[in-house]
PDB file of C-alpha atoms in Angstrom:
ATOM      1  CA  MET A   5     -52.277-180.530 110.820  1.00  0.00           C
ATOM      2  CA  VAL A   6     -52.798-178.364 113.928  1.00  0.00           C
ATOM      3  CA  ARG A   7     -55.071-180.013 116.501  1.00  0.00           C
ATOM      4  CA  GLY A   8     -58.738-179.229 115.704  1.00  0.00           C
ATOM      5  CA  GLU A   9     -58.063-178.152 112.199  1.00  0.00           C
ATOM      6  CA  SER A  10     -59.805-179.865 109.689  1.00  0.00           C
ATOM      7  CA  ALA A  11     -58.605-180.702 105.949  1.00  0.00           C
ATOM      8  CA  THR A  12     -61.266-178.580 104.589  1.00  0.00           C
ATOM      9  CA  SER A  13     -59.968-175.468 106.420  1.00  0.00           C
ATOM     10  CA  THR A  14     -56.515-176.490 105.407  1.00  0.00           C
ATOM     11  CA  GLU A  15     -57.509-176.424 101.430  1.00  0.00           C
ATOM     12  CA  THR A  16     -59.603-173.498 101.833  1.00  0.00           C
ATOM     13  CA  ASP A  17     -56.321-171.618 103.001  1.00  0.00           C
ATOM     14  CA  LEU A  18     -54.336-172.686 100.444  1.00  0.00           C
ATOM     15  CA  ALA A  19     -57.120-171.878  97.918  1.00  0.00           C
ATOM     16  CA  ILE A  20     -56.964-168.113  99.284  1.00  0.00           C
ATOM     17  CA  LEU A  21     -53.213-168.112  99.304  1.00  0.00           C
ATOM     18  CA  ASP A  22     -52.917-169.386  95.703  1.00  0.00           C
ATOM     19  CA  ALA A  23     -55.684-166.523  94.690  1.00  0.00           C
ATOM     20  CA  MET A  24     -53.564-163.937  96.390  1.00  0.00           C
ATOM     21  CA  ALA A  25     -50.698-165.042  94.320  1.00  0.00           C
ATOM     22  CA  THR A  26     -52.426-165.153  91.262  1.00  0.00           C
ATOM     23  CA  ALA A  27     -53.585-161.548  92.053  1.00  0.00           C
ATOM     24  CA  ALA A  28     -50.109-160.429  93.022  1.00  0.00           C
ATOM     25  CA  ALA A  29     -48.948-161.448  89.479  1.00  0.00           C
ATOM     26  CA  PHE A  30     -52.032-159.832  88.020  1.00  0.00           C
ATOM     27  CA  GLU A  31     -51.037-156.815  89.894  1.00  0.00           C
ATOM     28  CA  ASN A  32     -47.570-156.969  88.902  1.00  0.00           C
ATOM     29  CA  ARG A  33     -48.273-157.164  85.174  1.00  0.00           C
ATOM     30  CA  ALA A  34     -50.430-154.187  85.452  1.00  0.00           C
ATOM     31  CA  ALA A  35     -47.858-152.105  86.911  1.00  0.00           C
ATOM     32  CA  PHE A  36     -45.292-153.268  84.267  1.00  0.00           C
ATOM     33  CA  ARG A  37     -48.185-151.807  81.854  1.00  0.00           C
ATOM     34  CA  LYS A  38     -48.710-148.648  83.513  1.00  0.00           C
ATOM     35  CA  VAL A  39     -44.891-147.776  83.577  1.00  0.00           C
ATOM     36  CA  ASN A  40     -44.385-148.805  80.044  1.00  0.00           C
ATOM     37  CA  ALA A  41     -46.922-146.747  78.992  1.00  0.00           C
ATOM     38  CA  ALA A  42     -45.831-143.730  81.069  1.00  0.00           C
ATOM     39  CA  ALA A  43     -42.316-144.430  79.460  1.00  0.00           C
ATOM     40  CA  PHE A  44     -44.132-144.425  75.788  1.00  0.00           C
ATOM     41  CA  VAL A  45     -45.857-141.201  76.490  1.00  0.00           C
ATOM     42  CA  TRP A  46     -42.666-139.309  78.092  1.00  0.00           C
ATOM     43  CA  ASP A  47     -40.693-140.514  75.121  1.00  0.00           C
ATOM     44  CA  ALA A  48     -43.347-139.416  72.461  1.00  0.00           C
ATOM     45  CA  TRP A  49     -43.739-136.168  73.673  1.00  0.00           C
ATOM     46  CA  LEU A  50     -40.017-135.428  74.209  1.00  0.00           C
ATOM     47  CA  GLU A  51     -39.588-136.164  70.584  1.00  0.00           C
ATOM     48  CA  ARG A  52     -42.236-133.966  69.967  1.00  0.00           C
ATOM     49  CA  ASP A  53     -41.343-131.062  72.097  1.00  0.00           C
ATOM     50  CA  ALA A  54     -37.541-131.599  70.187  1.00  0.00           C
ATOM     51  CA  GLN A  55     -39.177-131.203  66.802  1.00  0.00           C
ATOM     52  CA  LEU A  56     -41.383-128.460  67.646  1.00  0.00           C
ATOM     53  CA  GLY A  57     -38.897-126.328  69.366  1.00  0.00           C
ATOM     54  CA  VAL A  58     -35.888-127.180  66.854  1.00  0.00           C
ATOM     55  CA  ASP A  59     -33.175-125.151  68.807  1.00  0.00           C
ATOM     56  CA  ASP A  60     -35.251-123.933  71.711  1.00  0.00           C
ATOM     57  CA  ILE A  61     -36.555-126.851  73.713  1.00  0.00           C
ATOM     58  CA  VAL A  62     -38.275-125.140  76.550  1.00  0.00           C
ATOM     59  CA  ASP A  63     -40.770-128.073  77.697  1.00  0.00           C
ATOM     60  CA  CYS A  64     -38.832-131.254  77.565  1.00  0.00           C
ATOM     61  CA  GLY A  65     -41.570-133.393  78.596  1.00  0.00           C
ATOM     62  CA  ASN A  66     -42.799-131.548  81.153  1.00  0.00           C
ATOM     63  CA  ASN A  67     -46.374-131.760  79.794  1.00  0.00           C
ATOM     64  CA  ALA A  68     -46.015-135.126  79.410  1.00  0.00           C
ATOM     65  CA  LEU A  69     -45.357-135.820  83.037  1.00  0.00           C
ATOM     66  CA  ALA A  70     -47.973-133.531  84.277  1.00  0.00           C
ATOM     67  CA  GLU A  71     -50.606-135.137  82.044  1.00  0.00           C
ATOM     68  CA  ILE A  72     -49.512-138.717  83.546  1.00  0.00           C
ATOM     69  CA  ALA A  73     -49.828-137.568  87.000  1.00  0.00           C
ATOM     70  CA  VAL A  74     -53.213-136.197  86.234  1.00  0.00           C
ATOM     71  CA  ARG A  75     -54.354-139.421  84.721  1.00  0.00           C
ATOM     72  CA  LEU A  76     -52.938-141.615  87.308  1.00  0.00           C
ATOM     73  CA  GLY A  77     -53.683-139.434  90.244  1.00  0.00           C
ATOM     74  CA  CYS A  78     -50.510-139.035  91.794  1.00  0.00           C
ATOM     75  CA  SER A  79     -47.792-136.544  91.886  1.00  0.00           C
ATOM     76  CA  LYS A  80     -45.786-135.215  88.936  1.00  0.00           C
ATOM     77  CA  THR A  81     -42.533-136.822  90.783  1.00  0.00           C
ATOM     78  CA  MET A  82     -44.211-140.236  90.824  1.00  0.00           C
ATOM     79  CA  ALA A  83     -45.234-139.878  87.340  1.00  0.00           C
ATOM     80  CA  GLU A  84     -41.635-139.173  86.456  1.00  0.00           C
ATOM     81  CA  ASN A  85     -40.519-141.990  88.620  1.00  0.00           C
ATOM     82  CA  PHE A  86     -42.855-144.329  86.448  1.00  0.00           C
ATOM     83  CA  ALA A  87     -41.466-142.911  83.319  1.00  0.00           C
ATOM     84  CA  THR A  88     -37.968-143.243  84.322  1.00  0.00           C
ATOM     85  CA  VAL A  89     -38.288-146.829  85.298  1.00  0.00           C
ATOM     86  CA  GLY A  90     -40.426-147.557  81.848  1.00  0.00           C
ATOM     87  CA  MET A  91     -37.420-146.077  79.973  1.00  0.00           C
ATOM     88  CA  ASP A  92     -34.709-147.862  81.970  1.00  0.00           C
ATOM     89  CA  LEU A  93     -36.205-151.145  81.234  1.00  0.00           C
ATOM     90  CA  ARG A  94     -36.657-150.476  77.806  1.00  0.00           C
ATOM     91  CA  LEU A  95     -33.045-149.074  77.062  1.00  0.00           C
ATOM     92  CA  ARG A  96     -30.981-150.676  79.927  1.00  0.00           C
ATOM     93  CA  LEU A  97     -32.632-153.666  81.574  1.00  0.00           C
ATOM     94  CA  PRO A  98     -34.479-156.010  79.013  1.00  0.00           C
ATOM     95  CA  LEU A  99     -34.085-158.882  81.246  1.00  0.00           C
ATOM     96  CA  VAL A 100     -35.390-157.149  84.167  1.00  0.00           C
ATOM     97  CA  ARG A 101     -38.339-155.597  81.618  1.00  0.00           C
ATOM     98  CA  GLU A 102     -39.485-159.371  80.593  1.00  0.00           C
ATOM     99  CA  VAL A 103     -39.732-160.766  84.300  1.00  0.00           C
ATOM    100  CA  PHE A 104     -41.658-157.917  85.378  1.00  0.00           C
ATOM    101  CA  ALA A 105     -43.985-157.911  82.059  1.00  0.00           C
ATOM    102  CA  ALA A 106     -44.762-161.512  83.043  1.00  0.00           C
ATOM    103  CA  GLY A 107     -45.749-160.368  86.555  1.00  0.00           C
ATOM    104  CA  MET A 108     -42.870-162.190  88.504  1.00  0.00           C
ATOM    105  CA  LEU A 109     -41.431-158.933  89.925  1.00  0.00           C
ATOM    106  CA  ASP A 110     -43.611-156.191  91.415  1.00  0.00           C
ATOM    107  CA  TYR A 111     -42.731-152.367  91.103  1.00  0.00           C
ATOM    108  CA  ALA A 112     -40.856-151.746  94.262  1.00  0.00           C
ATOM    109  CA  ARG A 113     -38.395-154.407  93.262  1.00  0.00           C
ATOM    110  CA  VAL A 114     -38.031-153.085  89.615  1.00  0.00           C
ATOM    111  CA  SER A 115     -37.553-149.610  90.791  1.00  0.00           C
ATOM    112  CA  LYS A 116     -34.859-150.723  93.303  1.00  0.00           C
ATOM    113  CA  ILE A 117     -33.144-152.575  90.499  1.00  0.00           C
ATOM    114  CA  CYS A 118     -33.343-149.489  88.277  1.00  0.00           C
ATOM    115  CA  ARG A 119     -31.794-147.172  90.903  1.00  0.00           C
ATOM    116  CA  ALA A 120     -29.286-149.175  92.085  1.00  0.00           C
ATOM    117  CA  THR A 121     -27.902-150.084  88.750  1.00  0.00           C
ATOM    118  CA  CYS A 122     -28.144-146.229  87.360  1.00  0.00           C
ATOM    119  CA  GLY A 123     -24.699-145.043  86.329  1.00  0.00           C
ATOM    120  CA  PHE A 124     -23.122-148.060  86.113  1.00  0.00           C
ATOM    121  CA  ARG A 125     -21.559-149.253  82.641  1.00  0.00           C
ATOM    122  CA  GLN A 126     -23.799-151.509  80.448  1.00  0.00           C
ATOM    123  CA  ALA A 127     -21.434-154.057  80.451  1.00  0.00           C
ATOM    124  CA  THR A 128     -21.496-154.364  84.269  1.00  0.00           C
ATOM    125  CA  VAL A 129     -25.034-154.072  84.456  1.00  0.00           C
ATOM    126  CA  ASP A 130     -25.451-157.055  81.553  1.00  0.00           C
ATOM    127  CA  ALA A 131     -22.910-159.476  83.653  1.00  0.00           C
ATOM    128  CA  ALA A 132     -24.785-158.958  86.776  1.00  0.00           C
ATOM    129  CA  VAL A 133     -28.520-158.652  85.946  1.00  0.00           C
ATOM    130  CA  ARG A 134     -29.334-162.479  85.980  1.00  0.00           C
ATOM    131  CA  ASP A 135     -27.888-162.557  89.501  1.00  0.00           C
ATOM    132  CA  ILE A 136     -29.715-159.430  90.407  1.00  0.00           C
ATOM    133  CA  VAL A 137     -33.261-160.906  88.674  1.00  0.00           C
ATOM    134  CA  ALA A 138     -32.390-164.283  90.870  1.00  0.00           C
ATOM    135  CA  ALA A 139     -31.965-162.189  94.061  1.00  0.00           C
ATOM    136  CA  ALA A 140     -35.131-160.155  93.352  1.00  0.00           C
ATOM    137  CA  ALA A 141     -37.362-163.094  93.255  1.00  0.00           C
ATOM    138  CA  SER A 142     -36.652-163.819  96.875  1.00  0.00           C
ATOM    139  CA  LEU A 143     -35.833-160.556  98.636  1.00  0.00           C
ATOM    140  CA  SER A 144     -37.838-157.473  99.621  1.00  0.00           C
ATOM    141  CA  PRO A 145     -36.485-153.980  98.558  1.00  0.00           C
ATOM    142  CA  GLY A 146     -34.381-153.131 101.325  1.00  0.00           C
ATOM    143  CA  PRO A 147     -32.302-156.408 101.310  1.00  0.00           C
ATOM    144  CA  LEU A 148     -32.234-156.492  97.583  1.00  0.00           C
ATOM    145  CA  GLY A 149     -30.420-153.205  97.497  1.00  0.00           C
ATOM    146  CA  ALA A 150     -27.822-154.719  99.677  1.00  0.00           C
ATOM    147  CA  ALA A 151     -27.662-157.819  97.438  1.00  0.00           C
ATOM    148  CA  ILE A 152     -27.310-155.784  94.384  1.00  0.00           C
ATOM    149  CA  ASP A 153     -24.549-153.946  96.113  1.00  0.00           C
ATOM    150  CA  GLN A 154     -22.697-157.055  96.567  1.00  0.00           C
ATOM    151  CA  ILE A 155     -23.136-158.483  93.141  1.00  0.00           C
ATOM    152  CA  LEU A 156     -22.080-155.406  91.538  1.00  0.00           C
ATOM    153  CA  THR A 157     -18.957-155.158  94.041  1.00  0.00           C
ATOM    154  CA  ARG A 158     -18.139-159.111  93.236  1.00  0.00           C
ATOM    155  CA  ILE A 159     -18.752-158.075  89.322  1.00  0.00           C
ATOM    156  CA  ALA A 160     -17.075-154.661  89.048  1.00  0.00           C
ATOM    157  CA  PRO A 161     -15.129-153.812  92.577  1.00  0.00           C
ATOM    158  CA  GLU A 162     -13.165-150.662  90.562  1.00  0.00           C
ATOM    159  CA  GLU A 163     -16.257-149.183  89.387  1.00  0.00           C
ATOM    160  CA  VAL A 164     -18.307-149.614  92.744  1.00  0.00           C
ATOM    161  CA  ALA A 165     -15.120-147.811  94.431  1.00  0.00           C
ATOM    162  CA  GLU A 166     -15.142-145.036  91.804  1.00  0.00           C
ATOM    163  CA  ARG A 167     -18.963-144.445  92.198  1.00  0.00           C
ATOM    164  CA  ARG A 168     -18.648-144.399  96.086  1.00  0.00           C
ATOM    165  CA  ILE A 169     -15.817-141.859  95.841  1.00  0.00           C
ATOM    166  CA  GLU A 170     -17.929-139.784  93.575  1.00  0.00           C
ATOM    167  CA  ALA A 171     -21.084-140.092  95.734  1.00  0.00           C
ATOM    168  CA  THR A 172     -19.010-139.221  99.058  1.00  0.00           C
ATOM    169  CA  ARG A 173     -17.519-135.965  97.196  1.00  0.00           C
ATOM    170  CA  PHE A 174     -21.330-134.984  96.235  1.00  0.00           C
ATOM    171  CA  ARG A 175     -22.634-135.430  99.631  1.00  0.00           C
ATOM    172  CA  LYS A 176     -20.222-132.975 100.765  1.00  0.00           C
ATOM    173  CA  LEU A 177     -21.753-130.344  98.883  1.00  0.00           C
ATOM    174  CA  ARG A 178     -25.042-128.719 100.196  1.00  0.00           C
ATOM    175  CA  LYS A 179     -27.205-125.953  98.859  1.00  0.00           C
ATOM    176  CA  ARG A 180     -27.571-122.766 101.280  1.00  0.00           C
ATOM    177  CA  ARG A 181     -30.711-121.265 101.988  1.00  0.00           C
ATOM    178  CA  ASP A 182     -29.309-118.202 100.125  1.00  0.00           C
ATOM    179  CA  GLY A 183     -28.740-120.168  97.057  1.00  0.00           C
ATOM    180  CA  ASP A 184     -24.881-120.384  97.192  1.00  0.00           C
ATOM    181  CA  LEU A 185     -23.343-124.147  97.237  1.00  0.00           C
ATOM    182  CA  GLY A 186     -21.031-124.491 100.107  1.00  0.00           C
ATOM    183  CA  VAL A 187     -19.154-127.310 101.710  1.00  0.00           C
ATOM    184  CA  SER A 188     -20.687-129.532 104.506  1.00  0.00           C
ATOM    185  CA  LYS A 189     -18.775-129.222 107.955  1.00  0.00           C
ATOM    186  CA  ARG A 190     -19.660-132.747 108.691  1.00  0.00           C
TER     187      ARG A 190
END
């Protein structure tokens, strides 16, 4: 105890910190429900658009994303991010989904996991996910991204190397103002 500090103020501080942790877990569970609902609406509207359009699908869920954006008071891009994360959790990352639903991870970490594992073979993601979730429990999103890279490199070094080569190749392409694709001169 610090000189001049009473036991009561320390107990009050601990109670406040506990209340903050409880509120954070509640907020995380609410964020899970939001992305899960966004994915459900997006998926349902995509399915409906496919059934209505038969061979001529025009909308492809854009109305769903626009409606989600209006209801949440966010941009359509953010609505798409929510829906995409929700779909990733449902289709590719069931353990992350479970931990997020329990309130143990926040949206920023879950989103980082989704982005960092996107494009990897499911077997690679399945082999890495327990280590990724363990890292996410103690790291903020920036360091978590580096940790995910290390985990994936340890588990599937060839796949990581392939993805880096592919990413470098696509970075060399840039879009000119006139709409033509050109090669960057970096």
